[in-house]
Short mmCIF file of C-alpha atoms in Angstrom, two decimals:
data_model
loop_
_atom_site.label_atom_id
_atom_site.label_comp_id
_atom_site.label_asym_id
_atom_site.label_seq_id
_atom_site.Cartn_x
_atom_site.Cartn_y
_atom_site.Cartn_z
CA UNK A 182 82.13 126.09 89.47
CA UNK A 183 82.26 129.06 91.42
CA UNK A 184 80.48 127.26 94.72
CA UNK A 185 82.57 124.08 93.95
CA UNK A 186 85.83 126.64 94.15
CA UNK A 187 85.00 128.37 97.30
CA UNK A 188 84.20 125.12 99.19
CA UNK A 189 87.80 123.58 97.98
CA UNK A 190 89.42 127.07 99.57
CA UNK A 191 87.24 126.35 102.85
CA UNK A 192 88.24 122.60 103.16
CA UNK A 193 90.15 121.93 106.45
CA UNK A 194 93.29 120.62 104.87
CA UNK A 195 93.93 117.88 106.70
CA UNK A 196 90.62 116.62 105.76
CA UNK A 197 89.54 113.31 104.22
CA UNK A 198 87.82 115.60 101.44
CA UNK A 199 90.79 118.16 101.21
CA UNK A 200 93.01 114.98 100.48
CA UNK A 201 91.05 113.74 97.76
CA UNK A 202 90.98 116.93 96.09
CA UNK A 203 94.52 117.23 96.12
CA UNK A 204 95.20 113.74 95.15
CA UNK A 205 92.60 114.00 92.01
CA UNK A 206 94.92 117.06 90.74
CA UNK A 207 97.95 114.26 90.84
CA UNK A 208 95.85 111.77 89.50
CA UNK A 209 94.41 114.31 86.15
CA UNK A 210 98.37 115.32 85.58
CA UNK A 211 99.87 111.92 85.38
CA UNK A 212 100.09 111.09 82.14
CA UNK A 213 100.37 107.38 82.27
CA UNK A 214 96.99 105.16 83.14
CA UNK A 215 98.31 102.76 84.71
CA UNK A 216 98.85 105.77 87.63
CA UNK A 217 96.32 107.27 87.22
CA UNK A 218 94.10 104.83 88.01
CA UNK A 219 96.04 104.53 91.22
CA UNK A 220 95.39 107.72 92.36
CA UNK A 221 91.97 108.06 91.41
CA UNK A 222 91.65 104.44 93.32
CA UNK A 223 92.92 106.75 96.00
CA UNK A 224 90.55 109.65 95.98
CA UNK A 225 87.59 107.24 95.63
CA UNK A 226 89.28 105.34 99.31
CA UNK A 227 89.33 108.81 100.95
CA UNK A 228 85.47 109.11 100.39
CA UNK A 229 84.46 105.82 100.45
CA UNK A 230 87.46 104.00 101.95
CA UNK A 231 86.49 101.26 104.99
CA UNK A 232 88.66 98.77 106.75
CA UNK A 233 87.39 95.75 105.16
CA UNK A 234 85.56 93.94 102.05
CA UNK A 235 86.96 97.02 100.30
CA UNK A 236 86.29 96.21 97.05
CA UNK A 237 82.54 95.28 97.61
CA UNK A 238 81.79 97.84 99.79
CA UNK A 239 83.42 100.81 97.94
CA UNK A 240 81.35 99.19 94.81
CA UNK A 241 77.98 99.22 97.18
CA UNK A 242 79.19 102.56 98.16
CA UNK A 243 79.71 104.57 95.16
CA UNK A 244 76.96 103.21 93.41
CA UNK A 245 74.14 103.90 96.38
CA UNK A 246 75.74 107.53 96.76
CA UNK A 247 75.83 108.02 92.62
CA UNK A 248 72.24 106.28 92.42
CA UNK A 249 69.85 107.50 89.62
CA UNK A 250 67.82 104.51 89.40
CA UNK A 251 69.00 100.84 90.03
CA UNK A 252 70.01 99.70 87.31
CA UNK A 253 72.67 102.62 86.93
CA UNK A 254 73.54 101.59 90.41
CA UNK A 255 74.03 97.95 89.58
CA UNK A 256 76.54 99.00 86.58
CA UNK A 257 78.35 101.41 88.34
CA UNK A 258 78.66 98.63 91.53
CA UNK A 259 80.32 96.08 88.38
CA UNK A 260 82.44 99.34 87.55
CA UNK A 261 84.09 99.85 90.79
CA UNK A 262 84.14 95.68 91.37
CA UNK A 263 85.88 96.20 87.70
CA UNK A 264 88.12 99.02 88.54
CA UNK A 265 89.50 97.37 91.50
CA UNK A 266 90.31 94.50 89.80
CA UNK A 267 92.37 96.44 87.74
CA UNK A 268 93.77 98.24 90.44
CA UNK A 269 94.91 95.08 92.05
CA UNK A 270 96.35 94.08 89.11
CA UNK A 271 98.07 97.01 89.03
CA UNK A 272 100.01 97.15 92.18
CA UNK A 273 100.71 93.14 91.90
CA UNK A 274 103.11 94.14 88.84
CA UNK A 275 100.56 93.72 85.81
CA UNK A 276 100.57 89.37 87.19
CA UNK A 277 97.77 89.33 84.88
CA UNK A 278 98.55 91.27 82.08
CA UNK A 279 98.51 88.19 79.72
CA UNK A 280 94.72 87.81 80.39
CA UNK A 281 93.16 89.40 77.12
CA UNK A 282 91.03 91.54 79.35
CA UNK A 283 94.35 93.02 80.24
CA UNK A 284 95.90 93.09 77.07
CA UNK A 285 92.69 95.46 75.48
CA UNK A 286 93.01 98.96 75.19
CA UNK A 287 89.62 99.31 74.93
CA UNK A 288 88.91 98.21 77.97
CA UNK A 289 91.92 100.16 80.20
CA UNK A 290 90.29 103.37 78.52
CA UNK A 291 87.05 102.49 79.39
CA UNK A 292 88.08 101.73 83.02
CA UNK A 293 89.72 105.15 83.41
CA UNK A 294 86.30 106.76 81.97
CA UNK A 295 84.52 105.16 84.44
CA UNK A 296 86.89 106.19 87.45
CA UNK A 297 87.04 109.40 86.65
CA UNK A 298 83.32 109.71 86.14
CA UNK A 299 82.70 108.23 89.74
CA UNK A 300 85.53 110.82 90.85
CA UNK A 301 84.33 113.74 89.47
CA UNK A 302 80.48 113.47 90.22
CA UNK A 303 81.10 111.90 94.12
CA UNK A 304 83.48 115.44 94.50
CA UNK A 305 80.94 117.77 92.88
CA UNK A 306 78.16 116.46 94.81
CA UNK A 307 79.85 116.62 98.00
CA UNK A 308 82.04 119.67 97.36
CA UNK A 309 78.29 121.50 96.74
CA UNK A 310 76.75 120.06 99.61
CA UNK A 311 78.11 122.00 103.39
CA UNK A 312 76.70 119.04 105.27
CA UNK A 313 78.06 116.52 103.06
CA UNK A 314 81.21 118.00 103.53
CA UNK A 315 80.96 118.03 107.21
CA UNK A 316 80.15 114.40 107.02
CA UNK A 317 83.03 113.61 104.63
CA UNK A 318 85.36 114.50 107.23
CA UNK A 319 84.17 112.73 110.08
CA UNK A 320 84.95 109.18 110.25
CA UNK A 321 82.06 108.01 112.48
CA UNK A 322 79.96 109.94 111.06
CA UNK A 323 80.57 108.95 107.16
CA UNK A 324 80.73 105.69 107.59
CA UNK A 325 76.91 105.61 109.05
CA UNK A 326 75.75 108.01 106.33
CA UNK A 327 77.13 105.05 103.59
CA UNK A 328 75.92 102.65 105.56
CA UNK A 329 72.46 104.04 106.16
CA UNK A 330 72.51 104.68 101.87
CA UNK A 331 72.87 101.13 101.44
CA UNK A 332 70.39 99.96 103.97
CA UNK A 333 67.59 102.56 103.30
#
């Protein structure tokens, strides 16, 4: 905690990884889930955000930089494919909230888990990690370290 501290007080703070670390303290005090998954949708973009295909690549993404072993990395790819279906839902004004998929409890709960999860371990792992860090918060340079994760 201490090393994770003292690299959030050394963050540049107009930095890709200084942004997501303020917008994941929004996203932990909103009370309602609906925004909250917004924001954490947010913090994941900041970190793993590109230009296009963004819900398949942030799913290929997160799951190659979170990888334990494949088959974690093929759940958490249908988590993030998951959570931005959600999300779209979400900012389209709940369109499909009559789908019972929607409807479930269960299942927003579980969705919020899993987004905060993929939140919380991406930060910690970069947030101990200087060179991850450095390249968080270089465009160029992230993008071909996410790219070479998925391709290696």
């Amino acid at each position: 905690a201490k090393e994770i501290f003292a690299s959030i007080i050394n963050l540049d703070k107009q930095s890709a990884v200084w942004i997501a670390v303020r917008t994941l303290s929004v996203a932990l005090t909103n009370e309602e889930w609906d925004g909250r998954v917004i924001f954490l949708c947010i913090v994941s973009e900041c970190l793993f955000g590109t230009k296009n295909e963004i819900s398949h690549k942030m799913s290929e993404r997160i799951a190659f930089f979170l990888l334990s072993n494949k088959e974690q990395a093929k759940r958490n790819f249908n988590r993030v494919k998951n959570l931005y279906n959600w999300r779209s839902n979400i900012v389209h004004g709940m369109r499909e909230l009559n789908k019972s998929k929607y409807k479930n409890v269960k299942n927003s709960t579980l969705v919020l888990y899993h987004t905060e999860h993929f939140v919380r371990n991406a930060l910690k792992k970069i947030l101990c990690d200087q060179e991850l860090i450095r390249k968080f918060n270089n465009n160029e340079e992230r993008e071909k370290y996410l790219d070479n994760l998925i391709f290696s």
